[in-house]
Tab-separated table of C-alpha atoms and ligand atoms in Angstrom:
chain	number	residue	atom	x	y	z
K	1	UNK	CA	-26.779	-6.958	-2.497
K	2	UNK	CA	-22.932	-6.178	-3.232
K	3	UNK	CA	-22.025	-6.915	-6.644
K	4	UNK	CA	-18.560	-9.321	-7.372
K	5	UNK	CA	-17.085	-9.750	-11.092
K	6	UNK	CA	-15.466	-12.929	-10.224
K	7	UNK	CA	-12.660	-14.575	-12.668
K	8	UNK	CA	-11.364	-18.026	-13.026
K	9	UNK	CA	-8.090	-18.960	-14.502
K	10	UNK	CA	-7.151	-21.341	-16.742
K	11	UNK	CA	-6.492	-24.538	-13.984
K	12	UNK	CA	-10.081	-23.984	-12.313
K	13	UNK	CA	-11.998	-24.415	-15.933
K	14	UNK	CA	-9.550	-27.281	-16.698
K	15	UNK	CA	-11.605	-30.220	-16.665
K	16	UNK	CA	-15.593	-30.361	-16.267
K	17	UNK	CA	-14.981	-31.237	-12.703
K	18	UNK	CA	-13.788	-27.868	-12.282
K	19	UNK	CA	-16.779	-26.346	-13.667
K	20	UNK	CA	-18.889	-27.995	-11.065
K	21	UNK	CA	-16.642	-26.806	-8.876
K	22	UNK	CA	-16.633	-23.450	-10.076
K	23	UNK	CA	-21.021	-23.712	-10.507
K	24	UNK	CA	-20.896	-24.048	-6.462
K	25	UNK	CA	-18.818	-21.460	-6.130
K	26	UNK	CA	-20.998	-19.081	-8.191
K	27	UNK	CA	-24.130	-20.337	-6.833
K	28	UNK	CA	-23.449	-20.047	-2.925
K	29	UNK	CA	-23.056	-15.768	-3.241
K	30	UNK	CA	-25.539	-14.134	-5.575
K	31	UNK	CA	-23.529	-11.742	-5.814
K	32	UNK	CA	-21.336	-13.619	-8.455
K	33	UNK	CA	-22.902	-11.971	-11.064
K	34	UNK	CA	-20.620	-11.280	-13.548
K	35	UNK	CA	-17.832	-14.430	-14.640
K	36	UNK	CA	-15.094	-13.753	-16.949
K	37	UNK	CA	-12.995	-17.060	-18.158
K	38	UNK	CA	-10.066	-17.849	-19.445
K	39	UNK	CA	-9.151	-20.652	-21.729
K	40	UNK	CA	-9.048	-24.247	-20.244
K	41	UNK	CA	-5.356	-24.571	-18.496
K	42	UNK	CA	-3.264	-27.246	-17.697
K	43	UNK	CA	-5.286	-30.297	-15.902
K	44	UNK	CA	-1.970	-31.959	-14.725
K	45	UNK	CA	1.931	-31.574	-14.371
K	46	UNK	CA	3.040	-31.395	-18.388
K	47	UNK	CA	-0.413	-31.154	-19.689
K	48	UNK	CA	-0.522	-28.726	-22.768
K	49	UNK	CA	-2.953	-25.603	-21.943
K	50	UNK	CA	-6.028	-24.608	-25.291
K	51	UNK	CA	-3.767	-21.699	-25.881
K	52	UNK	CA	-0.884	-23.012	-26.251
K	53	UNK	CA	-2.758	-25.618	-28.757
K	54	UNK	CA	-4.157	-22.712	-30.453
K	55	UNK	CA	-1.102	-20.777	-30.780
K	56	UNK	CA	0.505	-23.986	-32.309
K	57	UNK	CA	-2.346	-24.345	-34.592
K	58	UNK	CA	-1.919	-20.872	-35.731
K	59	UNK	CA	1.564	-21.348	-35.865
K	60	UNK	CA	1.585	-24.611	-38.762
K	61	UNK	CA	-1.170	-23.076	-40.599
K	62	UNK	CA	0.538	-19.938	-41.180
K	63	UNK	CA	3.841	-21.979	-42.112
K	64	UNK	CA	1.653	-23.584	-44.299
K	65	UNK	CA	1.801	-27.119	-42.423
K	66	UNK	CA	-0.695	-29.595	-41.337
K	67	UNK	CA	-2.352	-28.140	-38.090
K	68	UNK	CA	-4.931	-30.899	-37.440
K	69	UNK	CA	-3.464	-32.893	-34.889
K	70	UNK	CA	-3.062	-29.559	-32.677
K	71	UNK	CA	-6.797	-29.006	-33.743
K	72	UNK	CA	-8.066	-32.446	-32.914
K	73	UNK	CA	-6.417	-31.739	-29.180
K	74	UNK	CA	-8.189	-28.903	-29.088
K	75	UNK	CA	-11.381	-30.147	-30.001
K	76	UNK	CA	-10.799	-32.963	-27.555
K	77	UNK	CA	-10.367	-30.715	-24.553
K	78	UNK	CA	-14.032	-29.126	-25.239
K	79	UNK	CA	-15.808	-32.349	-26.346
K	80	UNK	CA	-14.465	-33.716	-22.877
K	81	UNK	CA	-15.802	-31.358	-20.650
K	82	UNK	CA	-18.805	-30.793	-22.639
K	83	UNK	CA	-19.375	-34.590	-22.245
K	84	UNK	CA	-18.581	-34.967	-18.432
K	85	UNK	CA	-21.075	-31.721	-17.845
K	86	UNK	CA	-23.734	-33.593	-20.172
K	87	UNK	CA	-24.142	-30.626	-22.385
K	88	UNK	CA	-25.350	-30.179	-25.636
K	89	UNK	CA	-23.359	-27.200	-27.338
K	90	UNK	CA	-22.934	-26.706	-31.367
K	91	UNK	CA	-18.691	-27.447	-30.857
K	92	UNK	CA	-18.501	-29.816	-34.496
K	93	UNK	CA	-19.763	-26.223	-35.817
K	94	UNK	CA	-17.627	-23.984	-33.777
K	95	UNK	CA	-14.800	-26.441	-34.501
K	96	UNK	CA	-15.349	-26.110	-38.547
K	97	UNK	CA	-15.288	-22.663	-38.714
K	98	UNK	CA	-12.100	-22.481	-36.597
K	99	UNK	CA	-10.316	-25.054	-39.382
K	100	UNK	CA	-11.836	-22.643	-42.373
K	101	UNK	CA	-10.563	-19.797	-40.815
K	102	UNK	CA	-7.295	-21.634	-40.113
K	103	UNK	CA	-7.241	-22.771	-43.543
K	104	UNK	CA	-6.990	-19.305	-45.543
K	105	UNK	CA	-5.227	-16.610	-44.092
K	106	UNK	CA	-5.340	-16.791	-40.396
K	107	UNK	CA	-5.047	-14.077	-38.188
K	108	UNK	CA	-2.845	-15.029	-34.814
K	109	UNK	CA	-5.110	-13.248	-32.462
K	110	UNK	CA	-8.413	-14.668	-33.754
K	111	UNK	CA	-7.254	-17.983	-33.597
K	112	UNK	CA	-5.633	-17.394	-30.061
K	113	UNK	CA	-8.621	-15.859	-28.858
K	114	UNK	CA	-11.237	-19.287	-29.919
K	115	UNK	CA	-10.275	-20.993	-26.208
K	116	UNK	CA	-11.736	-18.463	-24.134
K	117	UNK	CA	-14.773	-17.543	-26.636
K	118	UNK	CA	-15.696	-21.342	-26.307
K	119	UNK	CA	-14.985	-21.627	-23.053
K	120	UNK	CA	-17.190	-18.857	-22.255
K	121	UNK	CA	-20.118	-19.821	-24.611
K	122	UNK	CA	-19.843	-23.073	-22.754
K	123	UNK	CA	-19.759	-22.065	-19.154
K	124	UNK	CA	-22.660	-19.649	-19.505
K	125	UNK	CA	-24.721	-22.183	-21.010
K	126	UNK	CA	-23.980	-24.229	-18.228
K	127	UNK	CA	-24.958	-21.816	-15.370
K	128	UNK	CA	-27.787	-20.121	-17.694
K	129	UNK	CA	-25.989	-17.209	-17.565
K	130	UNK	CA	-25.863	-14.483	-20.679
K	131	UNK	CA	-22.750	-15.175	-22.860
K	132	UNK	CA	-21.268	-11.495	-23.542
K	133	UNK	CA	-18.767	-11.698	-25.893
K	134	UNK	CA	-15.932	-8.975	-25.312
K	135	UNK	CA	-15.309	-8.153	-29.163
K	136	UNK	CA	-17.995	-6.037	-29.084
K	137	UNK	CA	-16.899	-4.133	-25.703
K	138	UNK	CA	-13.141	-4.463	-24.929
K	139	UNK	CA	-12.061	-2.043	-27.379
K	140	UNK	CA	-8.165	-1.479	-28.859
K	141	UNK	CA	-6.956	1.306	-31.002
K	142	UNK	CA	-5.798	1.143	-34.233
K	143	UNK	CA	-2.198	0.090	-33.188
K	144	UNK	CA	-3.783	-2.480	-31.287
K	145	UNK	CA	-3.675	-1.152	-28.092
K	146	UNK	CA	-5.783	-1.471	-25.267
K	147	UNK	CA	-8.086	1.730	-25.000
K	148	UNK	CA	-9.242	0.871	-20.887
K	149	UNK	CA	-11.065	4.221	-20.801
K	150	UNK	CA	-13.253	3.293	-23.758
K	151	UNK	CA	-13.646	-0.483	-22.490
K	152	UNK	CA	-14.892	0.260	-19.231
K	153	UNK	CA	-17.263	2.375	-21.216
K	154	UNK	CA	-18.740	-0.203	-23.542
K	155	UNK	CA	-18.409	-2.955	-20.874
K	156	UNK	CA	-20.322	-0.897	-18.301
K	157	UNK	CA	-23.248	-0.635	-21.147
K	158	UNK	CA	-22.903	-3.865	-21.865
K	159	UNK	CA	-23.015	-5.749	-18.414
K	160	UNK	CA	-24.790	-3.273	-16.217
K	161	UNK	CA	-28.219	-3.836	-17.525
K	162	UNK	CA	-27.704	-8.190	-17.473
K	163	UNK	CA	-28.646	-9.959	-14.030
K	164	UNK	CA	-26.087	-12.407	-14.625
K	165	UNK	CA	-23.379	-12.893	-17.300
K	166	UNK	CA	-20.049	-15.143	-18.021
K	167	UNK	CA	-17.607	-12.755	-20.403
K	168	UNK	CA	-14.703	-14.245	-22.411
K	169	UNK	CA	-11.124	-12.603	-21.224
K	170	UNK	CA	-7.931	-12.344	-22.929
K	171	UNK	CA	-9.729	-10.318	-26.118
K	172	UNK	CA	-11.305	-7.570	-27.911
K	173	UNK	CA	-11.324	-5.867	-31.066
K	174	UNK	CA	-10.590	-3.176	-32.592
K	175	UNK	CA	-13.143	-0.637	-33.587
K	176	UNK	CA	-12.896	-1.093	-37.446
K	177	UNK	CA	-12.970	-5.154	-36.769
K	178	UNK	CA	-10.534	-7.470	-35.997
K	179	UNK	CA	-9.920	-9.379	-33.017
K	180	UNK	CA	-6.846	-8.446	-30.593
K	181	UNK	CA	-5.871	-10.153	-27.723
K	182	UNK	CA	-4.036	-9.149	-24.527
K	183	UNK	CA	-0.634	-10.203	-22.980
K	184	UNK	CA	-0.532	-13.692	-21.874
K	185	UNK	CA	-2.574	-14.081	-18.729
K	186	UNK	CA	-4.598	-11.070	-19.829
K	187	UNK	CA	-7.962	-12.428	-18.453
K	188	UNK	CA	-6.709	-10.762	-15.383
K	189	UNK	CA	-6.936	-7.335	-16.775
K	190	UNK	CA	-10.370	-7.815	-18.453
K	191	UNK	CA	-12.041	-9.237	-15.351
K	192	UNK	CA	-10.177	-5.826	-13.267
K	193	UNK	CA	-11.900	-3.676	-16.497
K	194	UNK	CA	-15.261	-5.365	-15.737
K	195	UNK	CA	-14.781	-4.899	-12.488
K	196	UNK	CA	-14.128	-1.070	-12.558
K	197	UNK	CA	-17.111	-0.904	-15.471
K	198	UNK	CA	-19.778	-1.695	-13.349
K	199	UNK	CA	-18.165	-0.168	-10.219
K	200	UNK	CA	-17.982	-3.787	-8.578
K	201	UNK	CA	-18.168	-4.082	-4.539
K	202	UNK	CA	-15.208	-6.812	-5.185
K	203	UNK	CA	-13.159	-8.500	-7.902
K	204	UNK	CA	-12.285	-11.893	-7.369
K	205	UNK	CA	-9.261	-13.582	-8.829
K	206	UNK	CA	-9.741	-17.603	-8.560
K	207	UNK	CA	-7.065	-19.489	-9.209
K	208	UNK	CA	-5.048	-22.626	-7.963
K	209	UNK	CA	-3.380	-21.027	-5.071
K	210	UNK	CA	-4.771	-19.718	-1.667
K	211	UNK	CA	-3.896	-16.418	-2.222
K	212	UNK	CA	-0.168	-14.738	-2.201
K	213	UNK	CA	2.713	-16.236	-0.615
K	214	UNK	CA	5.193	-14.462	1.888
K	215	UNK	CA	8.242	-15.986	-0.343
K	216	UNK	CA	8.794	-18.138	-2.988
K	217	UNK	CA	7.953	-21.739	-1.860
K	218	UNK	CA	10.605	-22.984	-4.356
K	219	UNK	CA	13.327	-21.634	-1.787
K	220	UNK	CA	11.231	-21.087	1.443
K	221	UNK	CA	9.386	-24.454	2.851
K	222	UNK	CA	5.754	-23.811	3.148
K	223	UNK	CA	5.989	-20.158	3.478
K	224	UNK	CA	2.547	-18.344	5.021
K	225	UNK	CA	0.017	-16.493	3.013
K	226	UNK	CA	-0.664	-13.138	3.395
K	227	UNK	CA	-3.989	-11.867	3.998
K	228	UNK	CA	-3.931	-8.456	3.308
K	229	UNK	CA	-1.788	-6.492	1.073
K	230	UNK	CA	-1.863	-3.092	-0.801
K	231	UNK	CA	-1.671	-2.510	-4.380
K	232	UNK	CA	1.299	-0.659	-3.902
K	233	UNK	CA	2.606	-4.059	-2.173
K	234	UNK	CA	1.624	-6.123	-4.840
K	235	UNK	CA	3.131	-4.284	-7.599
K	236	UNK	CA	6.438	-4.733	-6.158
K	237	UNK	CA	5.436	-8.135	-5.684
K	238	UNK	CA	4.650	-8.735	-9.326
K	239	UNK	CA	7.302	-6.723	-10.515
K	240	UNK	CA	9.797	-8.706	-8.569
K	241	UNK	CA	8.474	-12.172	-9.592
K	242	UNK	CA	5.596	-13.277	-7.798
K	243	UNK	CA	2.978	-14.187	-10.965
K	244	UNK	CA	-0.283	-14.652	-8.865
K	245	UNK	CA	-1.555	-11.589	-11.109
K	246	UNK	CA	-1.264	-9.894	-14.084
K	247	UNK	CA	0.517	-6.733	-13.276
K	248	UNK	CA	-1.536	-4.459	-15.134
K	249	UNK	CA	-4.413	-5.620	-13.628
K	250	UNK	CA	-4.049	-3.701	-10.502
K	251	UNK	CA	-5.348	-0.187	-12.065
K	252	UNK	CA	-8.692	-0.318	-13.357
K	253	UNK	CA	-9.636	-1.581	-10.050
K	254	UNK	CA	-7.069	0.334	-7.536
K	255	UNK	CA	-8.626	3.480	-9.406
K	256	UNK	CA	-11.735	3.226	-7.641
K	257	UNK	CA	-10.801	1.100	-4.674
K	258	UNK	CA	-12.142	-1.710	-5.672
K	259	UNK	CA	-10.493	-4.938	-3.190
K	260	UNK	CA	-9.460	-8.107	-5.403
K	261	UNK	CA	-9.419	-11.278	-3.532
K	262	UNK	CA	-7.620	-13.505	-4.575
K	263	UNK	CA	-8.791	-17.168	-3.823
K	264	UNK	CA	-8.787	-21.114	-4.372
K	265	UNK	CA	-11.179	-23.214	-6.729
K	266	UNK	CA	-9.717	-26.256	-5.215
K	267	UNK	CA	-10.155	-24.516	-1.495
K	268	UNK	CA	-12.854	-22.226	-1.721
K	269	UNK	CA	-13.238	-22.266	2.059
K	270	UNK	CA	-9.529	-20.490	2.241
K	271	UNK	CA	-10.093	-16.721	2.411
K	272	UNK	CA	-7.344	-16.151	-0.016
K	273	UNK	CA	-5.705	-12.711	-0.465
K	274	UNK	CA	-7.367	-8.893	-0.039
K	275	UNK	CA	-5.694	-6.944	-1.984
K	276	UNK	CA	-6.949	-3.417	-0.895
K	277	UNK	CA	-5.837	0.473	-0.202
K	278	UNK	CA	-7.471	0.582	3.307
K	279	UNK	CA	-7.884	-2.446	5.712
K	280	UNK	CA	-11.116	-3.063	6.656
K	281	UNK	CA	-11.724	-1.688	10.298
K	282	UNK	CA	-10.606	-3.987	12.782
K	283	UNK	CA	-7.903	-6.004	10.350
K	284	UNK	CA	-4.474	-5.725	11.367
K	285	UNK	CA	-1.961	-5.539	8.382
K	286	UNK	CA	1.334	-7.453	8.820
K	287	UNK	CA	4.319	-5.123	8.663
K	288	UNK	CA	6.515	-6.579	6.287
K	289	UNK	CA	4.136	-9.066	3.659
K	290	UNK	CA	7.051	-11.117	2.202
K	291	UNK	CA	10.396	-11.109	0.387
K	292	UNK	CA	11.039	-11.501	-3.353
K	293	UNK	CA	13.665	-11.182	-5.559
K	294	UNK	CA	14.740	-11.059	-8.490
K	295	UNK	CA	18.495	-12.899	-10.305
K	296	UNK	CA	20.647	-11.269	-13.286
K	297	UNK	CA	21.370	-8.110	-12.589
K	298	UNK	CA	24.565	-5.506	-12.780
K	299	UNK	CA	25.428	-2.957	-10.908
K	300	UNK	CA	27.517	0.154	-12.597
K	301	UNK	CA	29.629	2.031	-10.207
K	302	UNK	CA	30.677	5.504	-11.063
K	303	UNK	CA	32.808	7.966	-9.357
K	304	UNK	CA	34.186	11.112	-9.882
K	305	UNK	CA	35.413	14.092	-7.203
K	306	UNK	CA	33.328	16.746	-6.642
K	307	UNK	CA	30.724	15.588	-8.960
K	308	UNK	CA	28.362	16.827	-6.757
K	309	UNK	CA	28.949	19.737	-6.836
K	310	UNK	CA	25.567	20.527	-9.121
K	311	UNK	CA	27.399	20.058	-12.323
K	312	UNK	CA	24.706	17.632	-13.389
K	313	UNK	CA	26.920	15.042	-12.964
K	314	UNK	CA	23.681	12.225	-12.287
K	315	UNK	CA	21.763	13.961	-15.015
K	316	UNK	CA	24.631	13.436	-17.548
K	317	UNK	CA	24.727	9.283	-16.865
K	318	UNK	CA	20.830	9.284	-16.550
K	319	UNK	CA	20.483	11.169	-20.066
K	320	UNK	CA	22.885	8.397	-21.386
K	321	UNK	CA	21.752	5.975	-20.572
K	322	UNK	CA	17.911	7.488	-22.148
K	323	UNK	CA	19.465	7.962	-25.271
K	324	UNK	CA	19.897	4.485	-25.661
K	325	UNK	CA	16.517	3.389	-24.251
K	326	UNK	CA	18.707	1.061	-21.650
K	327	UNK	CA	16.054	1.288	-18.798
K	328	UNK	CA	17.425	0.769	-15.139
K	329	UNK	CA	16.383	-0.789	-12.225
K	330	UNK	CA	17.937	1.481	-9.315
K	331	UNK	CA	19.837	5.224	-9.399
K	332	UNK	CA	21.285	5.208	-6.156
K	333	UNK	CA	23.614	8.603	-5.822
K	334	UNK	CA	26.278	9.247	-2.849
K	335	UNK	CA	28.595	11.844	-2.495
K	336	UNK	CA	30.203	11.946	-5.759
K	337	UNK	CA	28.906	8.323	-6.539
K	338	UNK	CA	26.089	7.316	-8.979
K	339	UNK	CA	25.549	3.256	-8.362
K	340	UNK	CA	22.551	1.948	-11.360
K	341	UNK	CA	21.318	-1.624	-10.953
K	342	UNK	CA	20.720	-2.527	-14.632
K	343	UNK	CA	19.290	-5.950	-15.862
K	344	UNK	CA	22.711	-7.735	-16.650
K	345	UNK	CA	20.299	-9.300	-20.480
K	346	UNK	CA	20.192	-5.578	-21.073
K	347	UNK	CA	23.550	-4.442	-20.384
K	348	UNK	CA	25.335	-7.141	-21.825
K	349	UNK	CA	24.386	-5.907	-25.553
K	350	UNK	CA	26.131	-2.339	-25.252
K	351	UNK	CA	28.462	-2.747	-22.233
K	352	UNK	CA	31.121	-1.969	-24.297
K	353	UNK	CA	29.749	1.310	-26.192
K	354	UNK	CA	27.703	2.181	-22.929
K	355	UNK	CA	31.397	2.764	-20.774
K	356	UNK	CA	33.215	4.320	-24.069
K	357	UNK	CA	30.201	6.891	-23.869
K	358	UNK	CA	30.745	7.427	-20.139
K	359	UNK	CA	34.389	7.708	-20.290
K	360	UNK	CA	33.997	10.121	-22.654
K	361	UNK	CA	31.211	12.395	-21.132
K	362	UNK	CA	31.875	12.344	-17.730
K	363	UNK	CA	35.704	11.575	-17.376
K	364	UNK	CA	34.994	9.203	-14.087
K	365	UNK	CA	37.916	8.602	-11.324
K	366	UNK	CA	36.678	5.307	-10.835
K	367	UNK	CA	34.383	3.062	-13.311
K	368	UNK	CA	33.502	-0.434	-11.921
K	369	UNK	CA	30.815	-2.968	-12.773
K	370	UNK	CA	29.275	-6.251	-10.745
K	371	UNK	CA	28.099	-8.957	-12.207
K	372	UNK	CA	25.667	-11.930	-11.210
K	373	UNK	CA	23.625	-10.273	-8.922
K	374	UNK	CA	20.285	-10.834	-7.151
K	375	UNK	CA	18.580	-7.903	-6.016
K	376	UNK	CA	16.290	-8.764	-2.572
K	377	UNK	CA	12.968	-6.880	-1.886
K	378	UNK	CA	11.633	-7.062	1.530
K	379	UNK	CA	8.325	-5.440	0.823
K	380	UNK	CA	6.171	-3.795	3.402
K	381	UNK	CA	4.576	-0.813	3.957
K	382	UNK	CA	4.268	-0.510	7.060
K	383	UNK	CA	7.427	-2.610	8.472
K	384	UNK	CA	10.302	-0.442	6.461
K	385	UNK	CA	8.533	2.986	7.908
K	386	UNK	CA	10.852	2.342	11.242
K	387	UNK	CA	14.225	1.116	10.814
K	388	UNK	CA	13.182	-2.162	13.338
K	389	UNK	CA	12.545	-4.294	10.694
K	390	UNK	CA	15.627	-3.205	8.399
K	391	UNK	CA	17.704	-3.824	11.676
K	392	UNK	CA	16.107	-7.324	11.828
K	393	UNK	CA	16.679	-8.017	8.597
K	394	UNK	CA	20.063	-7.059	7.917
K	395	UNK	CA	21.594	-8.209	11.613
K	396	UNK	CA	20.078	-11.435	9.828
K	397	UNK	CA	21.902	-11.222	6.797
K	398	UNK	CA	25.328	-10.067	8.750
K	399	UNK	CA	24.597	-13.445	10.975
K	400	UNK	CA	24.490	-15.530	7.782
K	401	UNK	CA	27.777	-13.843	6.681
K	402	UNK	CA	26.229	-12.757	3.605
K	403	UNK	CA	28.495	-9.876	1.118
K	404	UNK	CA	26.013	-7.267	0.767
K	405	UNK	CA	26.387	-5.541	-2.722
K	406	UNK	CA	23.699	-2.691	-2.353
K	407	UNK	CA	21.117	-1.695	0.311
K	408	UNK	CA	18.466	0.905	-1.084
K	409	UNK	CA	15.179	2.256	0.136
K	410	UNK	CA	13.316	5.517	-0.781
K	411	UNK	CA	11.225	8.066	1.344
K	412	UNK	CA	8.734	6.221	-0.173
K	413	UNK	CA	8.903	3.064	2.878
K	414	UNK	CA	7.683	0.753	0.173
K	415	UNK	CA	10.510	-1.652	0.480
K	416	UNK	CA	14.480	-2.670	1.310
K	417	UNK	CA	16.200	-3.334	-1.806
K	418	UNK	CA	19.517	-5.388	-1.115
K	419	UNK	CA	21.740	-6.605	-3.568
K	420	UNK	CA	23.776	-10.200	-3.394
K	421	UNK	CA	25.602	-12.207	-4.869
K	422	UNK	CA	23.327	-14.529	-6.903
K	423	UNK	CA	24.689	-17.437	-5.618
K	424	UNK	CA	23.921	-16.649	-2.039
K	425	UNK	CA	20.357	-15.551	-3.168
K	426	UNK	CA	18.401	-18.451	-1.690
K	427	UNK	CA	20.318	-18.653	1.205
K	428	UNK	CA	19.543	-14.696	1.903
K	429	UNK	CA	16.115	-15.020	0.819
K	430	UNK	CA	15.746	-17.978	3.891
K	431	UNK	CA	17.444	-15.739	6.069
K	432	UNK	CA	15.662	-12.795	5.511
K	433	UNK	CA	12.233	-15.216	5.840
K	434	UNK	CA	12.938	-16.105	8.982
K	435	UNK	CA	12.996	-12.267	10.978
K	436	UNK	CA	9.572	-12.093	8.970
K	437	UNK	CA	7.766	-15.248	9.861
K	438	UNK	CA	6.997	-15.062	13.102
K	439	UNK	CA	4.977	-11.859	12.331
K	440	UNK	CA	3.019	-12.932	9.283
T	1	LIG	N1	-5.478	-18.118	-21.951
T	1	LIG	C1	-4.534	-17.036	-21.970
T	1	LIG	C2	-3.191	-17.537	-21.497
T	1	LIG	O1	-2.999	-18.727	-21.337
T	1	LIG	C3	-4.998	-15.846	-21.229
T	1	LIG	C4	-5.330	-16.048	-19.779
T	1	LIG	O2	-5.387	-17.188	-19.286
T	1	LIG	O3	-5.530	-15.067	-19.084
T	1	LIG	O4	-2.295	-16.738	-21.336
């Protein structure tokens, strides 16, 4: 029997109704053996999520101001869905050692981490599953770190030998004590670090979408979703927006070639998103998988003659631009032309200093710098390897009369990197969806 580590976000452990969703889930594939949780999530539009009530709690206390109303919400959410499942659980208990520990000198990530330990403890009494509780296996360092090599370790040991088990996300601890958690959304990464522990057949991601979308639907009208991608796909995906997944979630399970699916609670029928190295034999990949982008960014233009002439001209800008930890986005380099795409937030706080410096290291003919741009990706492995698609796509953008700042793509073939203006964004991104749709 294959063996799935299958996580549920915050909106599909909202409300008790979602846990009986979820219980069906879990109950039609055996295989479902190993659930990790996050926190309960938003249950409407403007509904307040148990972290963000935590986090609030933890914020007052530590200010020294009444936190029991944020509490009291708190302890609402659970005794709700504890009532609607008909469950007797210990919460008065849980709740009054959450308000002691609140009370003296609170540590942010303990008190953070109480939605997903209780939401946890309560789902796996529900399904009669084995409540594993990740402080004793996700492990950080002393900096508070994630250590992933020593986690899958400990998590391996600790899940392999259970039949069935529900495991808390978002936390850990570090090894002297002391509860860290992870990013925001960090469930993600410790479902992929189960996942990769007990060398899972698949990792499934369920959320409130049916998997990833070919474009933003905020600017595209019901674009399609994609079935297959790769992980170098979604990367660029994440990177440039799309927030399906935690980015750094992709690893532990890429490592090993584990697929993630990534699927519906609401629609469980959906087949969501594969996100996989290889295509399962017979499954036809679409060229190009969609088109994201991403607004405020600034494009440096420098020039000089016969700067390539091997004087390290490019290394000289590069090294500046290190020396101030200013990361960029894009080096492109012409003949005797370095163009950087630099986050326009990041620039802003040295412009000044940063063009002093290059005037005086590299004496440029010609120093110029864009503002307000958006920079496109049109991701695809396989589309970009022949120029059809790019012809597509930018005969689409020359139709739409659309200024084209910067064009960019690698040997990699990942994706086409164009730069507009940002107030044509939306109206590129459409036009650039259309050449794709048809195809998808
Ligand atoms: N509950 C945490 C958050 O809201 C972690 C997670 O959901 O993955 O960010």
């Amino acid at each position: 029997m294959r063996t799935v580590v299958a996580k549920f976000g915050g909106t599909s452990l909202a409300d008790a109704g979602q846990f009986m969703k979820l219980r069906r889930i879990v109950e039609e594939d055996p295989g479902r053996r190993i659930i990790v949780v996050s926190a309960p999530g938003k249950r409407f539009e403007g509904d307040e999520k148990v972290t963000d009530l935590l986090l609030q709690c933890y914020g007052q206390a530590a200010a020294g101001e009444s936190f029991e109303g944020a509490l009291a919400k708190v302890d609402g959410r659970f005794r709700d869905i504890l009532d609607g499942l008909g469950l007797d659980f210990p919460l008065s208990e849980e709740m009054a050692k959450l308000r002691e520990h609140l009370a003296a000198q609170p540590s942010r990530d303990y008190v953070v981490s109480r939605g997903e330990y209780l939401n946890a403890r309560i789902l796996a009494a529900w399904l009669g599953f084995t409540f594993v509780d990740p402080e004793w296996c996700v492990c950080f360092d002393a900096d508070g770190r994630l250590d992933a090599a020593l986690s899958r370790r400990m998590m391996g040991a600790a899940l392999r030998p259970l039949e069935n088990a529900v495991i808390a996300g978002f936390y850990g601890a570090k090894a002297e004590g002391g509860i860290c958690t992870l990013p925001r959304g960090g469930s993600d990464v410790t479902g992929s670090l189960a996942a990769s522990a007990i060398g899972a057949d698949l990792y499934e991601n369920w959320t409130d979408v049916s998997g990833l979308l070919a474009a933003d639907p905020r600017i595209v009208p019901e674009p399609k979703t994609v079935r297959y991608v790769s992980y170098r796909e979604l990367r660029t995906l994440s990177y440039m927006g799309a927030s399906v997944l935690h980015t750094d979630a992709v690893l532990p399970v890429s490592d090993l070639d584990i697929p993630i699916n990534i699927r519906n609670t609401d629609r469980p029928r959906d087949g969501g998103t594969t996100i996989v190295r290889k295509l399962p034999n017979g499954e036809t990949k679409y060229p190009i998988i969609g088109v994201a982008g991403r607004a405020g960014m600034s494009v440096i233009q420098v020039e000089k003659l016969m700067a390539s002439d091997g004087s390290g001209f490019t290394a000289v800008m590069l090294d500046i631009l290190k020396r101030r930890q200013l990361p960029f986005e894009q080096c492109l380099t012409g003949i005797d032309t370095v163009t950087l795409v630099i986050r326009s937030d990041l620039l802003d706080a040295c412009k000044e200093e940063l063009f002093d410096e290059i005037r005086r290291e590299l004496s440029p003919d010609y120093l110029g710098l864009t503002e307000h741009l958006s920079m496109i990706a049109v991701i695809g492995e396989k589309g970009t390897e022949t120029c059809d698609a790019n012809v597509r796509v930018l005969q689409a953008l020359m139709q739409a009369g659309m200024p084209i700042n910067t064009i960019n793509q690698g040997a990699g073939k990942l994706n086409l990197l164009i730069g507009v203006p940002e107030e044509k964004y939306e109206e590129a991104v459409r036009a650039i969806y259309a050449t794709i749709d048809e195809a998808l």
